[in-house]
CSV table of C-alpha atoms and ligand atoms in Angstrom, one decimal:
chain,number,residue,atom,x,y,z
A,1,UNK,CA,34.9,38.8,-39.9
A,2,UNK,CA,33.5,41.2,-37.3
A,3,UNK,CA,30.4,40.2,-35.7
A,4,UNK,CA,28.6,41.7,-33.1
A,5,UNK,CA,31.1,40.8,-30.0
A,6,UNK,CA,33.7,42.1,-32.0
A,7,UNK,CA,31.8,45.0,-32.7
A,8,UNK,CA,30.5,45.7,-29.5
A,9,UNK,CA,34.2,45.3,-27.8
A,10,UNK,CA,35.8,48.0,-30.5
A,11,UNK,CA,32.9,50.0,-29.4
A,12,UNK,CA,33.7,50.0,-25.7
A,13,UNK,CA,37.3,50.8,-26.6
A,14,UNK,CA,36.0,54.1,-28.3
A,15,UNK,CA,33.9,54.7,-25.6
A,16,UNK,CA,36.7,54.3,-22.8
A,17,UNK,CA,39.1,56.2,-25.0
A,18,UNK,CA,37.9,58.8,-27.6
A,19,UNK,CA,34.8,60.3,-25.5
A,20,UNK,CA,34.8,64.3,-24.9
A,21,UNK,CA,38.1,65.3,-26.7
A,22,UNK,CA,37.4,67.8,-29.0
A,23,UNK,CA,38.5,66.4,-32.9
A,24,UNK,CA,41.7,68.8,-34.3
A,25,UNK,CA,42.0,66.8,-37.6
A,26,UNK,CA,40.7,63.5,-39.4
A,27,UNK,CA,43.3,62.4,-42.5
A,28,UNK,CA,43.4,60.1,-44.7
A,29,UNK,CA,45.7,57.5,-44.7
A,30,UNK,CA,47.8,55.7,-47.8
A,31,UNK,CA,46.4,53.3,-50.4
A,32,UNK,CA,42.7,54.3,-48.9
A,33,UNK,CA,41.5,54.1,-52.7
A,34,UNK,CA,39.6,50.9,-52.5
A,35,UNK,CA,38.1,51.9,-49.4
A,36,UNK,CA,35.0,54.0,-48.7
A,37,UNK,CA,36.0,57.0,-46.7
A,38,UNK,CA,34.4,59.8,-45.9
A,39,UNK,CA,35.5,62.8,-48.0
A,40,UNK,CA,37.0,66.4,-47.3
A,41,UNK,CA,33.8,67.9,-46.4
A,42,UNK,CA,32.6,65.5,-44.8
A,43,UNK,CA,35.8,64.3,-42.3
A,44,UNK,CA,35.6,68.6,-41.7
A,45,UNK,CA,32.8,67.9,-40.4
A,46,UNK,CA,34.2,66.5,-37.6
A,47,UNK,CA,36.8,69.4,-36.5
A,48,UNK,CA,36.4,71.0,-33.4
A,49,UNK,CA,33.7,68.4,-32.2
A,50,UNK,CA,33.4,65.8,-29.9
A,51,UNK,CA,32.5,62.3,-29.6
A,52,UNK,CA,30.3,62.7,-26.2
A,53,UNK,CA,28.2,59.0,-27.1
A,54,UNK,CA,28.8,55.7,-28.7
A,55,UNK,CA,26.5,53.2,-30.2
A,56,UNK,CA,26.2,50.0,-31.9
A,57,UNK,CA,23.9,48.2,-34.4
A,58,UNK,CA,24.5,44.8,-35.5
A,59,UNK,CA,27.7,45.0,-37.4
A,60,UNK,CA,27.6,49.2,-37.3
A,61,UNK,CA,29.4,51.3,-34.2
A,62,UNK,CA,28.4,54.8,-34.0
A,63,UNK,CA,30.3,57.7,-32.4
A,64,UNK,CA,28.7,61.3,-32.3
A,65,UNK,CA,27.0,63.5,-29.9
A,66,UNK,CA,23.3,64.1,-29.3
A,67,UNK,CA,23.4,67.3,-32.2
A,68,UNK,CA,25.4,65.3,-34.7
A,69,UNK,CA,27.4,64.6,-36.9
A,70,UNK,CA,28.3,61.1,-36.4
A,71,UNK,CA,30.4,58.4,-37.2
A,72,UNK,CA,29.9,55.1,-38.3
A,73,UNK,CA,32.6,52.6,-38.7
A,74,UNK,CA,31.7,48.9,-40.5
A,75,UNK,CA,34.4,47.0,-39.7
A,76,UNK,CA,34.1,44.6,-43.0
A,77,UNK,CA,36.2,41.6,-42.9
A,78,UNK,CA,39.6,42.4,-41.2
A,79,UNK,CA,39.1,46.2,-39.6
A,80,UNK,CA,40.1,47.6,-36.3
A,81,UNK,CA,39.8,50.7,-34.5
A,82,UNK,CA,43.1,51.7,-32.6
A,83,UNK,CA,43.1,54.2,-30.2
A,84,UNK,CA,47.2,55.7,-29.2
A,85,UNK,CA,49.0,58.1,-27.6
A,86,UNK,CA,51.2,60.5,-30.2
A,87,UNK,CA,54.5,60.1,-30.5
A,88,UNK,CA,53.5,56.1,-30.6
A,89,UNK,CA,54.0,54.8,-34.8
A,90,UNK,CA,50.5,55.0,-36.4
A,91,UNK,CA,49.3,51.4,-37.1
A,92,UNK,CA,50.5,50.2,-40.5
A,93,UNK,CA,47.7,50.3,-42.9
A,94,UNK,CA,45.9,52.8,-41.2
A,95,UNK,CA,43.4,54.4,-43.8
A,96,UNK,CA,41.5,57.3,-41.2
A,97,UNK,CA,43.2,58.8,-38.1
A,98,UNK,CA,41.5,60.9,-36.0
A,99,UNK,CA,43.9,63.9,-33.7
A,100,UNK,CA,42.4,64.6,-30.6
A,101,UNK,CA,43.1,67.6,-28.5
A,102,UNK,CA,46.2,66.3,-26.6
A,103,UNK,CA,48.2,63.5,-27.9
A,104,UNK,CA,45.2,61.2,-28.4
A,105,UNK,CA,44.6,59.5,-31.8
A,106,UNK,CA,42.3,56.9,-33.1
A,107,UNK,CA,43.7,55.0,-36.0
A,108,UNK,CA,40.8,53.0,-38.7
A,109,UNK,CA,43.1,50.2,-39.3
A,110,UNK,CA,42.1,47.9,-42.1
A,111,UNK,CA,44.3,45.9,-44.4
A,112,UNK,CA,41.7,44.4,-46.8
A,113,UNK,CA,38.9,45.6,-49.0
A,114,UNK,CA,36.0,45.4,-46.9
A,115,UNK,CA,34.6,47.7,-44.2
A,116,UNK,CA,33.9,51.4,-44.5
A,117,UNK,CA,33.7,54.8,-42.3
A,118,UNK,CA,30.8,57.0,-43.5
A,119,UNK,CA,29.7,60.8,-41.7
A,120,UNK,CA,26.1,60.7,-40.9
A,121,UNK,CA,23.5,62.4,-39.0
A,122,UNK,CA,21.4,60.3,-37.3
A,123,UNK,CA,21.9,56.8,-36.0
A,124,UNK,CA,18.6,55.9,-36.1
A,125,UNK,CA,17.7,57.0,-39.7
A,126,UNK,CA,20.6,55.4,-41.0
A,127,UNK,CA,19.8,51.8,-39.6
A,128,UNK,CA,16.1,52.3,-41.3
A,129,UNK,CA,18.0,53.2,-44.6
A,130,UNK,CA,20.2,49.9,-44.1
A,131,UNK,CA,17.0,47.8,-43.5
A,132,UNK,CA,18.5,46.2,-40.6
A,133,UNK,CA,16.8,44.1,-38.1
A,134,UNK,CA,16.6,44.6,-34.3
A,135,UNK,CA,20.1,44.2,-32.4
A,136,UNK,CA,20.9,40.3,-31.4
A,137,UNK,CA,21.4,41.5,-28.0
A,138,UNK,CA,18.3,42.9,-27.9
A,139,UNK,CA,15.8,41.4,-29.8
A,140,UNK,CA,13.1,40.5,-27.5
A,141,UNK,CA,12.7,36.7,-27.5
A,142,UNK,CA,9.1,36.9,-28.5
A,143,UNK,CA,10.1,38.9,-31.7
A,144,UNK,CA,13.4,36.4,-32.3
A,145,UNK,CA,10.7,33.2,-32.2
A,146,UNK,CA,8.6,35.1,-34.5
A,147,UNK,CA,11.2,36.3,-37.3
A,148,UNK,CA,13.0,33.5,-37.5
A,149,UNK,CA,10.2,31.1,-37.2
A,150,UNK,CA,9.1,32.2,-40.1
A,151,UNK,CA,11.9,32.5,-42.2
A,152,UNK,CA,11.4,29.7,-45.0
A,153,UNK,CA,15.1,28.8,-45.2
A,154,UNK,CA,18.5,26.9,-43.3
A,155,UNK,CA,18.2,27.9,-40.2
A,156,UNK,CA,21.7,28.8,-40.6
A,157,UNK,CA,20.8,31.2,-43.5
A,158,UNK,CA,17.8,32.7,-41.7
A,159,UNK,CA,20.5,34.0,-39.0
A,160,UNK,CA,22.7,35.4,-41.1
A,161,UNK,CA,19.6,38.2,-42.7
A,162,UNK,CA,20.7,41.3,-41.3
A,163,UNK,CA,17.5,42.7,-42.5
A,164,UNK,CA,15.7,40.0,-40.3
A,165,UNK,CA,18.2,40.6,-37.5
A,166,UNK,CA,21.2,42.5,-37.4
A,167,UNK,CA,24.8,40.8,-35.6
A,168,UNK,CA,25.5,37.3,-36.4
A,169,UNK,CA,27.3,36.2,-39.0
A,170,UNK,CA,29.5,32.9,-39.9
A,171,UNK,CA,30.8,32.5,-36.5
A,172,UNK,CA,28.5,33.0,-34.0
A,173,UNK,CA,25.6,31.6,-35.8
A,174,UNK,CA,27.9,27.9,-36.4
A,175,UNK,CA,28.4,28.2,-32.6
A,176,UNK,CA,24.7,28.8,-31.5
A,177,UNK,CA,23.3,26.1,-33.4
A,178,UNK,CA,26.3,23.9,-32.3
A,179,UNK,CA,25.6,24.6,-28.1
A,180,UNK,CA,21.7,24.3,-29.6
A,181,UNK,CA,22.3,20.9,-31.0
A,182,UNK,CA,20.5,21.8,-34.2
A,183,UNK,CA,21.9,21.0,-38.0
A,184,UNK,CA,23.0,24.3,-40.0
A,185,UNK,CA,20.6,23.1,-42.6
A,186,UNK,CA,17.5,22.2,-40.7
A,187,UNK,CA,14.6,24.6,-41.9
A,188,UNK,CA,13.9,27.4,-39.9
A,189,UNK,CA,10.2,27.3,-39.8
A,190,UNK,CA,10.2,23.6,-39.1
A,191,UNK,CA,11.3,24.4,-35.3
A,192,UNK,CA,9.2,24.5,-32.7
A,193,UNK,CA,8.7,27.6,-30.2
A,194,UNK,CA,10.4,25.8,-27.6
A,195,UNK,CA,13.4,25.3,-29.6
A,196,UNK,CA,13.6,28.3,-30.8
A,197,UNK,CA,13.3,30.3,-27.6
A,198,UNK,CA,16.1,28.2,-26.1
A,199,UNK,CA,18.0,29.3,-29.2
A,200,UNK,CA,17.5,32.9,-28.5
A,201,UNK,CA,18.6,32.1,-25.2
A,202,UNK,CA,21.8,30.6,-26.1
A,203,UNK,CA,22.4,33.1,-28.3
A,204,UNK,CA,22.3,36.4,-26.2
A,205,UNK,CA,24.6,33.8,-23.7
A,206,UNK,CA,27.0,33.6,-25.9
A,207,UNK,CA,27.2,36.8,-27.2
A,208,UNK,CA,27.6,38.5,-23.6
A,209,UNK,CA,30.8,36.0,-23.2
A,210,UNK,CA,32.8,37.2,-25.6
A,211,UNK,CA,31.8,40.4,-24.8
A,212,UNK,CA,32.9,39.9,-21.7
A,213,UNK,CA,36.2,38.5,-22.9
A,214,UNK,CA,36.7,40.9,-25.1
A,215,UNK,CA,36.5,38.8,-27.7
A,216,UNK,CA,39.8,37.1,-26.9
A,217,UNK,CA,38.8,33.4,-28.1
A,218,UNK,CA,41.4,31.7,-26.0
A,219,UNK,CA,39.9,32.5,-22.7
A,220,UNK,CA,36.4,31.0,-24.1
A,221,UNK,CA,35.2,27.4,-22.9
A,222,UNK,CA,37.2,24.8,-24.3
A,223,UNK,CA,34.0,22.8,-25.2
A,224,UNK,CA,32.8,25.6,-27.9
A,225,UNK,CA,32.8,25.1,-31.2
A,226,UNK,CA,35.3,27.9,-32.1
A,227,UNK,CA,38.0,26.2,-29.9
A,228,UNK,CA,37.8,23.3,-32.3
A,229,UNK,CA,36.4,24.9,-35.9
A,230,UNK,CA,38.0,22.4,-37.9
A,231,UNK,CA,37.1,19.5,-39.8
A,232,UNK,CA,38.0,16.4,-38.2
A,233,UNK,CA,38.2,17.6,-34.6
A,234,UNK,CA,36.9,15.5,-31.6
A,235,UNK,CA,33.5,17.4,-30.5
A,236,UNK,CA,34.1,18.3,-26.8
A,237,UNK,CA,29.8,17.7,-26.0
A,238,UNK,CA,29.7,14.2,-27.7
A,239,UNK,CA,31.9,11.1,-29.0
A,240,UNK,CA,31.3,13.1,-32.9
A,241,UNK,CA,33.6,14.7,-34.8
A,242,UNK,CA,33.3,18.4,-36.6
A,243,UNK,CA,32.5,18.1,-39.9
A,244,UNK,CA,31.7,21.3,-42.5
A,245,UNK,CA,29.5,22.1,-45.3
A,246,UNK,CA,28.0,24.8,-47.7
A,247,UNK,CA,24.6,26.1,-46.0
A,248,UNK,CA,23.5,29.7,-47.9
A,249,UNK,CA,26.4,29.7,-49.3
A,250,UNK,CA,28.8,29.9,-46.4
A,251,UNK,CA,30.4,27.3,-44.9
A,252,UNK,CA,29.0,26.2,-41.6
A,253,UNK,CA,31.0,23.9,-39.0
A,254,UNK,CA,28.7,21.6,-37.0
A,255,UNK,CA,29.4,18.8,-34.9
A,256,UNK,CA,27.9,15.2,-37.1
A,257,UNK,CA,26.5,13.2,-33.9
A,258,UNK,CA,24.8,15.4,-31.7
A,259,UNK,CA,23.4,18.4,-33.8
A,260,UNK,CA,20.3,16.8,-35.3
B,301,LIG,ZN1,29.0,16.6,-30.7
């Protein structure tokens, strides 16, 4: 699923290619159904006006301009956002395209059930209506030490509350605590300050790599947890091996010698 490097990758795609192109048409695309789309009125909305900003928010990218209306794309467990060229095939399972002036399209690509594209008119009152925490890349570390020092649950679980902060999710949070050394299921507000501010630090490390990668997995270090997410594996920090469990309700990867 999508987290915030994902996220934040898909949004500098949109912001390299859809910016100031004025919008000719926004369809729907086949079996959309199951899928929450923005409706007739709304996607008209859109016609003859540009996308002159992009945004992100946690899991949420924006695109809009500063008098409205905006976009906002959640990506749910399997979407992508496809910008193309016309003639070019439309992706298969495309369930919104978007014609720009020119040959330009953007296709909302998303094969399973999850993820939505909703009109809206302001970015910042639609995270407040979401509840979502502040940004993992830009929570201040004070403010990270603070709201997840106090959350009375698996550490694991306390990082995964979008309403406390808004980004990680199965992934990313498995693979902080694994470069932290710290179990899934330790308490949250049974670590120190010191331990939690390195936490902080490693997370906002590890979220500007992929970024930088573009999320391409491969070209990530070969001694981080997601280049060996299976039970079994030799841990590339320590002689352990990766074992798994249910933490929250997810399962959570962890390394059994050296995450304590
Ligand atoms: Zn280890």
């Amino acid at each position: 699923m999508p987290e915030l490097p994902e996220n934040e990758a898909q949004r500098l795609t949109l912001e390299r290619e859809c910016l100031n192109r004025t919008i000719e048409a926004v369809e729907l695309g086949d079996n959309v159904s199951y899928i929450e789309l923005p409706g007739g009125n709304e996607r008209a909305r859109l016609i003859g006006r540009q996308f002159t900003e992009t945004r992100r928010h946690g899991k949420n990218i924006f695109a809009g301009s500063k008098t409205g209306p905006w976009m906002t794309v959640h990506l749910g467990m399997t979407g992508k956002l496809i910008p193309f060229d016309a003639p070019d095939e439309t992706p298969d399972h495309t369930k919104l395209l978007i014609a720009f002036e020119g040959n330009r399209r953007l296709a909302f690509r998303c094969p399973r059930k999850l993820g939505h594209i909703r009109i809206i008119d302001d970015p910042d009152e639609y995270i407040g209506d979401q509840k979502l925490g502040p940004d993992a890349l830009e929570i201040e570390k004070s403010d990270f030490v603070e709201i997840i020092g106090t959350t009375r649950s698996a550490v694991k679980a306390a990082l995964l509350k979008q309403d406390k902060m808004a980004g990680i999710g199965n992934i990313w949070s498995d693979e902080m605590l694994f470069q932290c050394g710290i179990r899934p299921e330790t308490r949250a507000d049974k670590l120190d300050e010191k331990t939690l501010g390195a936490s902080h630090e490693t997370m906002q490390r590890i979220l500007r790599t992929v970024i930088d990668t573009k999320a391409d997995y491969k070209a990530l270090p070969n001694n981080w947890l997601i280049r060996h997410r299976k039970k079994g594996e030799e841990c590339r920090r320590c002689e352990g091996r990766i074992d798994h469990a249910k933490v929250g309700g997810r399962t959570a990867y962890f390394c059994n010698q050296h995450q304590k």
